XYZ file of C-alpha atoms in Angstrom:
382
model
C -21.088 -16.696 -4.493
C -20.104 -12.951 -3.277
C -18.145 -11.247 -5.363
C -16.199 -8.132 -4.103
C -13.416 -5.848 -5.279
C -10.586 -6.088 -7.265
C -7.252 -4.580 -7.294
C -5.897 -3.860 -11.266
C -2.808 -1.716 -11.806
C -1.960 0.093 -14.842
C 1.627 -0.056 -14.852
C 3.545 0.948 -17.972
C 0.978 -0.762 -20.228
C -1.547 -2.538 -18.415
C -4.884 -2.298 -16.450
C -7.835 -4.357 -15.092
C -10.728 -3.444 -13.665
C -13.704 -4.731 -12.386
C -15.070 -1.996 -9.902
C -17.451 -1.770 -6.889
C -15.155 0.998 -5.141
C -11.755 2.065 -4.433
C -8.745 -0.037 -3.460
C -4.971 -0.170 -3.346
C -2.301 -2.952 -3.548
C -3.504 -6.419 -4.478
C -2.091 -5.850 -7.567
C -0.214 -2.626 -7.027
C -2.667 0.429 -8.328
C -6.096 2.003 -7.350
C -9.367 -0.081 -8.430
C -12.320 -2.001 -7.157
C -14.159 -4.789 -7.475
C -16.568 -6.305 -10.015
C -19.321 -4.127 -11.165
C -22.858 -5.934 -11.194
C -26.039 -5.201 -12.477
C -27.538 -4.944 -9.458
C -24.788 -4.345 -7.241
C -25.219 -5.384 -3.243
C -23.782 -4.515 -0.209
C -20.104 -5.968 0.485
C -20.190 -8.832 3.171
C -17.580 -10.988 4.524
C -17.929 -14.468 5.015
C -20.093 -15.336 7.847
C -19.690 -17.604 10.771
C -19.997 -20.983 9.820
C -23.633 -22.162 10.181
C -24.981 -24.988 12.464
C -25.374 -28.711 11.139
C -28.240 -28.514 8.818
C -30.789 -30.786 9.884
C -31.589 -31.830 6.653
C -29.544 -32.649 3.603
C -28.827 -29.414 2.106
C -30.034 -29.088 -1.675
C -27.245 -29.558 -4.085
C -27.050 -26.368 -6.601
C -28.551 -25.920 -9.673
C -27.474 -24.659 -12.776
C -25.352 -24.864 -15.816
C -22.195 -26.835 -15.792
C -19.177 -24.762 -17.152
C -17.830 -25.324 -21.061
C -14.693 -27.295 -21.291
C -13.801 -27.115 -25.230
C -13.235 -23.549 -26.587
C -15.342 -22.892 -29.031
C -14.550 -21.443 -32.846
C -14.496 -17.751 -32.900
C -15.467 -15.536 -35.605
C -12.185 -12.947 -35.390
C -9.790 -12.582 -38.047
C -7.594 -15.038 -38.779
C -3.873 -14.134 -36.783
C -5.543 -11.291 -35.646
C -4.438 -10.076 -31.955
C -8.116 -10.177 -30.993
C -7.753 -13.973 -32.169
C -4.650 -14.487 -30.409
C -6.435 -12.950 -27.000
C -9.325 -15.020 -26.932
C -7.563 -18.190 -27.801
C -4.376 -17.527 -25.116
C -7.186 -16.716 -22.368
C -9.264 -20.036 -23.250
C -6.055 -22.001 -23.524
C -4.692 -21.146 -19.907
C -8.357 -21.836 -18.710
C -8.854 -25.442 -20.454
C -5.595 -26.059 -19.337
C -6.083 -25.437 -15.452
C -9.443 -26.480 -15.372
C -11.240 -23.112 -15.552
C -14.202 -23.015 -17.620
C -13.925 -21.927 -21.411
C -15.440 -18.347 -22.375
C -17.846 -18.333 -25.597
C -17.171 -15.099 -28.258
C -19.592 -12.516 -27.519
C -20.133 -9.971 -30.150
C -21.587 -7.132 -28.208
C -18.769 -7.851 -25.679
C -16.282 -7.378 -28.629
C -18.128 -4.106 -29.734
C -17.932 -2.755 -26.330
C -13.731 -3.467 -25.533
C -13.242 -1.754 -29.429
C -15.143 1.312 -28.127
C -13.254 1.182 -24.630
C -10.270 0.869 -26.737
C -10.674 4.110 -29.251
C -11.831 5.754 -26.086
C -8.752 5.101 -24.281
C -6.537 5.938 -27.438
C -8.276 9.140 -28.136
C -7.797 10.599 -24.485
C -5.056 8.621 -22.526
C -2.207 8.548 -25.113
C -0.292 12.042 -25.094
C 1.476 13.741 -28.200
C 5.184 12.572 -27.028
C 3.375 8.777 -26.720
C 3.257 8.309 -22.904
C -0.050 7.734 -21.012
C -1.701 10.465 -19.303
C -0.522 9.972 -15.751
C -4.417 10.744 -15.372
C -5.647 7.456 -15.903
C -4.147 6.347 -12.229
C -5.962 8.431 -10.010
C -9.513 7.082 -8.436
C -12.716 8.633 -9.754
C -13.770 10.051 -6.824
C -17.910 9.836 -7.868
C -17.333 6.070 -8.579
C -14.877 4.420 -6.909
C -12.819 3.376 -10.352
C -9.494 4.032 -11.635
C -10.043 6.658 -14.354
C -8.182 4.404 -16.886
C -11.525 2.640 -16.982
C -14.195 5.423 -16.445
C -15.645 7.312 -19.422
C -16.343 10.517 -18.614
C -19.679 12.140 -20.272
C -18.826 14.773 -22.842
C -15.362 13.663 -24.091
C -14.488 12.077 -27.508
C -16.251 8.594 -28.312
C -17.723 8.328 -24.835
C -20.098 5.036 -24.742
C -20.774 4.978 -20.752
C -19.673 5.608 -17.442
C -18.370 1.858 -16.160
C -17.812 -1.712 -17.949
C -21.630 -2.566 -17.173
C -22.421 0.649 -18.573
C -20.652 0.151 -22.230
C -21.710 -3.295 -22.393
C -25.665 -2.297 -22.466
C -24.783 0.586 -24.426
C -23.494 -2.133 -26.656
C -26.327 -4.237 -26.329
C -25.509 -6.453 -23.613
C -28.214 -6.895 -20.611
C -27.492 -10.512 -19.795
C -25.377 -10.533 -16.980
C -25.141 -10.267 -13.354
C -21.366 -9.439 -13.256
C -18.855 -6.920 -15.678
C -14.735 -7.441 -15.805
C -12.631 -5.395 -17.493
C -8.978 -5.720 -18.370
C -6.986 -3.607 -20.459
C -3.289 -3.870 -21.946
C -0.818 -2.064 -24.435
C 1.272 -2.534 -26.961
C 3.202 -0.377 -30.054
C 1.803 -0.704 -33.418
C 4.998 -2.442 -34.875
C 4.767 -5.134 -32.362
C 4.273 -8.393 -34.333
C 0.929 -9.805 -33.598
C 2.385 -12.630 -31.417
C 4.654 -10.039 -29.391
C 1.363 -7.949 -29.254
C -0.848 -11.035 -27.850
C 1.777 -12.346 -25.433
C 1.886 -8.380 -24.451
C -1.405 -8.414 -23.479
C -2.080 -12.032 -21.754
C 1.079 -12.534 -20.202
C 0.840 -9.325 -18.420
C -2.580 -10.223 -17.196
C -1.275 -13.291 -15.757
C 1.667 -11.216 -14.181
C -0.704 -8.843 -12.451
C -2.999 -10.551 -9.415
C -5.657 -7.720 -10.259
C -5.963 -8.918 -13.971
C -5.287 -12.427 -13.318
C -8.235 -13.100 -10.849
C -10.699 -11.478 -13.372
C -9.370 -13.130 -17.045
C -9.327 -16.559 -14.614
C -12.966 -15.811 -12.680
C -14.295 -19.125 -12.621
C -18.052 -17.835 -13.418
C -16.854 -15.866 -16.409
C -18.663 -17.553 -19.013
C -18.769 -14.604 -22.110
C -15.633 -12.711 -23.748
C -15.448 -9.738 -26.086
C -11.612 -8.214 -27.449
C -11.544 -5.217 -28.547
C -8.459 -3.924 -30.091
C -7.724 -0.343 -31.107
C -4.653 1.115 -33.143
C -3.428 4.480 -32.191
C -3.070 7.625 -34.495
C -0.281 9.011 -31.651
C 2.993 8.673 -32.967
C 5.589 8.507 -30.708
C 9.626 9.518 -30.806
C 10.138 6.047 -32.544
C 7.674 6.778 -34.845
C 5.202 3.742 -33.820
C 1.934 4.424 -32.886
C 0.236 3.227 -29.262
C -2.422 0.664 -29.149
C -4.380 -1.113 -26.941
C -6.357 -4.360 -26.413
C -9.230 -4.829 -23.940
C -11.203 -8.052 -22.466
C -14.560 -7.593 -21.458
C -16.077 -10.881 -19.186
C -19.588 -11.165 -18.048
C -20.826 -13.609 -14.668
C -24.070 -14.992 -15.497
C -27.241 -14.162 -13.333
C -27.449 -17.918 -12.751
C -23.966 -19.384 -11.015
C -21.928 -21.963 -12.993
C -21.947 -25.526 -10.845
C -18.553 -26.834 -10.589
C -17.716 -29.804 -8.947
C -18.064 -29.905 -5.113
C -14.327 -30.170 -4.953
C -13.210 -28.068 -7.949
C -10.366 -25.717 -7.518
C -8.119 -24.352 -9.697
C -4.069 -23.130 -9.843
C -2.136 -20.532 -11.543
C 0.753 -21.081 -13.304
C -1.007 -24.814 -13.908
C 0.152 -27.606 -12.672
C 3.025 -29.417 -14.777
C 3.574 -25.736 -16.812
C 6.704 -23.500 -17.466
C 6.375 -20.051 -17.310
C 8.283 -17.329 -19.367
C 8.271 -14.812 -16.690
C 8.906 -14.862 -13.091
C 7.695 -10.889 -11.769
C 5.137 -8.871 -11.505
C 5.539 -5.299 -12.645
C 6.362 -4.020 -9.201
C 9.668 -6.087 -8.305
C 8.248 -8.651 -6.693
C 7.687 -12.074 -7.320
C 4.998 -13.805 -9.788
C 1.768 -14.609 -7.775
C 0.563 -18.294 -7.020
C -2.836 -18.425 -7.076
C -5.648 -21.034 -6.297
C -9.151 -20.317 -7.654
C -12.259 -21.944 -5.930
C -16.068 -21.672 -6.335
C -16.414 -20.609 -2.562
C -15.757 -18.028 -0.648
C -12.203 -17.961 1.022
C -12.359 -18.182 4.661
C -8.512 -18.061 5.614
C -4.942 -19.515 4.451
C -3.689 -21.758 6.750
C -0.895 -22.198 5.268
C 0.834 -21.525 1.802
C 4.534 -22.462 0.704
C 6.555 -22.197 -2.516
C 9.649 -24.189 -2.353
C 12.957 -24.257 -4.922
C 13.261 -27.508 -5.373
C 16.452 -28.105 -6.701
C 17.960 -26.194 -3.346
C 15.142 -27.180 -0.860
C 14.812 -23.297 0.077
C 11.592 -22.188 0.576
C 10.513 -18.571 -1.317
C 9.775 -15.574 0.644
C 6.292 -14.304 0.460
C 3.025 -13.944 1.785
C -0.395 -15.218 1.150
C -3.403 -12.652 0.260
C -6.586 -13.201 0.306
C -9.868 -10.995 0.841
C -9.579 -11.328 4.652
C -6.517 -9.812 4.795
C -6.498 -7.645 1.312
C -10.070 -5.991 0.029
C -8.545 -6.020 -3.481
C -8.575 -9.561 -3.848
C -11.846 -11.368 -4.756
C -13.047 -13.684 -2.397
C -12.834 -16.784 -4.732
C -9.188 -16.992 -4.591
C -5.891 -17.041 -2.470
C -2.715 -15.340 -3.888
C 1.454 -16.636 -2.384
C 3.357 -13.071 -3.744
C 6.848 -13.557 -3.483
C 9.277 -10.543 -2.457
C 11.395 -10.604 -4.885
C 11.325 -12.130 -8.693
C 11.616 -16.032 -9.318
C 14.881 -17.771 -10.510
C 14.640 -18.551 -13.917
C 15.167 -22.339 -15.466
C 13.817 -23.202 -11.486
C 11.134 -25.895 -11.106
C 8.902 -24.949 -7.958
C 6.759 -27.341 -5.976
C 3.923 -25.727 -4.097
C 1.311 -26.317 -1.465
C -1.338 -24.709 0.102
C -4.161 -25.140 2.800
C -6.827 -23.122 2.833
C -10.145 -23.171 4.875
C -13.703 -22.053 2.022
C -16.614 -21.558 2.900
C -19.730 -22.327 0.579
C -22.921 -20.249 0.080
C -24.605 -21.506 3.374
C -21.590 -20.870 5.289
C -20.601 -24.619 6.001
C -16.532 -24.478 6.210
C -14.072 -27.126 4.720
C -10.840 -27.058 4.588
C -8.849 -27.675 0.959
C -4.932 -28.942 0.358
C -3.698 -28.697 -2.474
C 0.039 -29.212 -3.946
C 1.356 -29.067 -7.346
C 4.442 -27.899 -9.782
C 5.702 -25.968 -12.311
C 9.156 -24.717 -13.940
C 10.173 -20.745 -14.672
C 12.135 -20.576 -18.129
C 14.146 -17.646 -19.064
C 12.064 -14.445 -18.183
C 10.989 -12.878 -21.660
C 10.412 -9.705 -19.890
C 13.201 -8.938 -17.585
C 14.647 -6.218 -20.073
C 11.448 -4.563 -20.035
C 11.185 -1.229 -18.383
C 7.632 -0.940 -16.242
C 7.760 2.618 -14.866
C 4.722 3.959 -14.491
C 3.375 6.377 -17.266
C 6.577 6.160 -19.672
C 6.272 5.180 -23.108
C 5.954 1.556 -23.989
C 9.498 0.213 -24.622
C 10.759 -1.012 -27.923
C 9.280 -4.390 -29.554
C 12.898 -5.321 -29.550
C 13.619 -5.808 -26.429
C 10.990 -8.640 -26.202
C 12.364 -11.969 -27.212
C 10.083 -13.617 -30.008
């Protein structure tokens, strides 16, 4: 499956990235797309190919891990709390699990000091620096190293993780999050993975259904801010394998998962929390994609994106982003019809309808201006 750009957005305290070159919206921010070892030529999906006149091969490979396996972080650490939130909200929606990786770890704890020791000013906001676009790669600068400056490991995410050690992969992701040091560790996880889910840039690469390897890396500031806490930071690194996952021939996935309530209903931008539907194909077009209240019939303002339409979303996976925030304590029934098409460009088209509830927003007190200091651990309900 082609991979191609991603959008991630570092809003007050969050970032992903996964680069091939610039981009902008998707997930509000500058970015790109997945970084590979051996990184190809962009292509979009081709015109459907004529009836085969043979029985196309089925694919080969390994079959994705459902259980989530025992890692070997510290007990109610927040790197714990990372890697078991991510895994959950996979095994849950049918994603495959991710398996610890310790050079993976090693190489989100240096991305993490390195961010600390050059992002994080003396009066404790972010250096408005880390949202422009390297202009020699393509990345937002929150996620490029640049050679010469304190606890520099390598340029991009592929280039830490085989400074690290790590060679096995086809495919590097990168998200990145913040939180204050006197967050409890369960404010500081929920931080971290809820505003990946909130953010279709960080969502589509914590929830890439060929992930198959995790590292956290976690790094406590020495910056002390007005409050007198201290900025930190968490980081997941993800690898794709050079040999593809096999799902099922009729495998998709949905975000939030079907049956679920959510705790937050916006993105970071004033508009809506995404839908999104995650397939092993490439995604030819939306036909159609609705999100309806369903205690008032209404149906919820919004628009579908996908990579025909958006570069910053990967081609795997359609997005509905509402204008405007969700009603809380709302159940939501959605649909969608969308047209993939697999590796040999046959076409097929995919419906899919499910449900799930918004609860009080945990986050709605929450200032998200970009490059001000992280607001108060208080204002987040525990």
């Amino acid at each position: 499956m082609t991979i191609k750009r991603a959008c991630w957005a570092w809003g007050t305290l969050l970032v992903v990235a996964a680069g091939l070159a610039g981009c902008g919206g998707g997930g509000g921010g500058g970015g790109g797309g997945p970084t590979t070892a051996a990184t190809s030529s962009p292509s979009t999906p081709s015109t459907p190919a004529s009836s085969p006149s043979t029985t196309p091969t089925a694919p080969t490979g390994p079959s994705p891990t459902t259980t989530i396996a025992t890692a070997s972080y510290a007990a109610s650490s927040v790197e714990a709390g990372v890697y078991s939130g991510i895994n959950q909200i996979r095994q849950a929606g049918k994603w495959g699990t991710l398996t610890q990786d310790a050079l993976l770890d090693k190489a989100g704890r240096n991305m993490a000091n390195y961010t600390i020791a050059n992002y994080v000013r003396a009066d404790g906001t972010f250096d408005p620096a880390m949202y422009n676009t390297d202009a020699a790669t393509g990345w937002l600068m929150g996620h490029v190293q640049t050679v010469g400056k304190p606890l520099f490991t390598g340029v991009l995410p592929a280039d830490r993780f085989k400074a690290a050690g790590q060679t096995d992969f086809q495919v590097a992701l990168e998200n990145g999050g913040f939180y204050f040091s006197n967050f409890s560790t369960a404010a500081a996880i929920d931080w971290c993975v809820d505003g990946w889910m909130r953010s279709i840039g960080h969502r589509q690469a914590a929830l890439h259904p060929q992930a198959n390897f995790i590292g956290v890396g976690v790094s406590v500031g020495q910056v002390k801010v007005p409050s007198g806490d201290t900025a930190s930071t968490c980081y997941l690194e993800l690898t794709l394998p050079k040999t593809s996952l096999v799902y099922d021939s009729a495998w998709s996935a949905v975000f939030p998962v079907d049956g679920s309530t959510v705790n937050y209903v916006s993105d970071f931008y004033g508009k809506g929390l995404a839908l999104s539907i995650s397939f092993d194909k490439s995604v030819a077009s939306v036909t159609s994609f609705v999100l309806t209240n369903r205690a008032t019939g209404a149906a919820v303002v919004g628009a579908p994106l996908y990579y025909g339409v958006d570069r910053t979303v990967y081609t795997n996976i359609a997005f509905f982003q509402p204008t405007s925030p969700l009603p809380e304590n709302t159940t939501f029934d959605a649909s969608a019809i969308v047209v993939v098409q697999d590796s040999t460009g046959k076409q097929s088209t995919v419906e899919k309808k499910w449900a799930f509830a918004t609860s009080t927003d945990k986050y709605k007190s929450i200032a998200t201006t970009k490059g001000t200091a992280i607001p108060k651990p208080s204002r987040i309900s525990q």
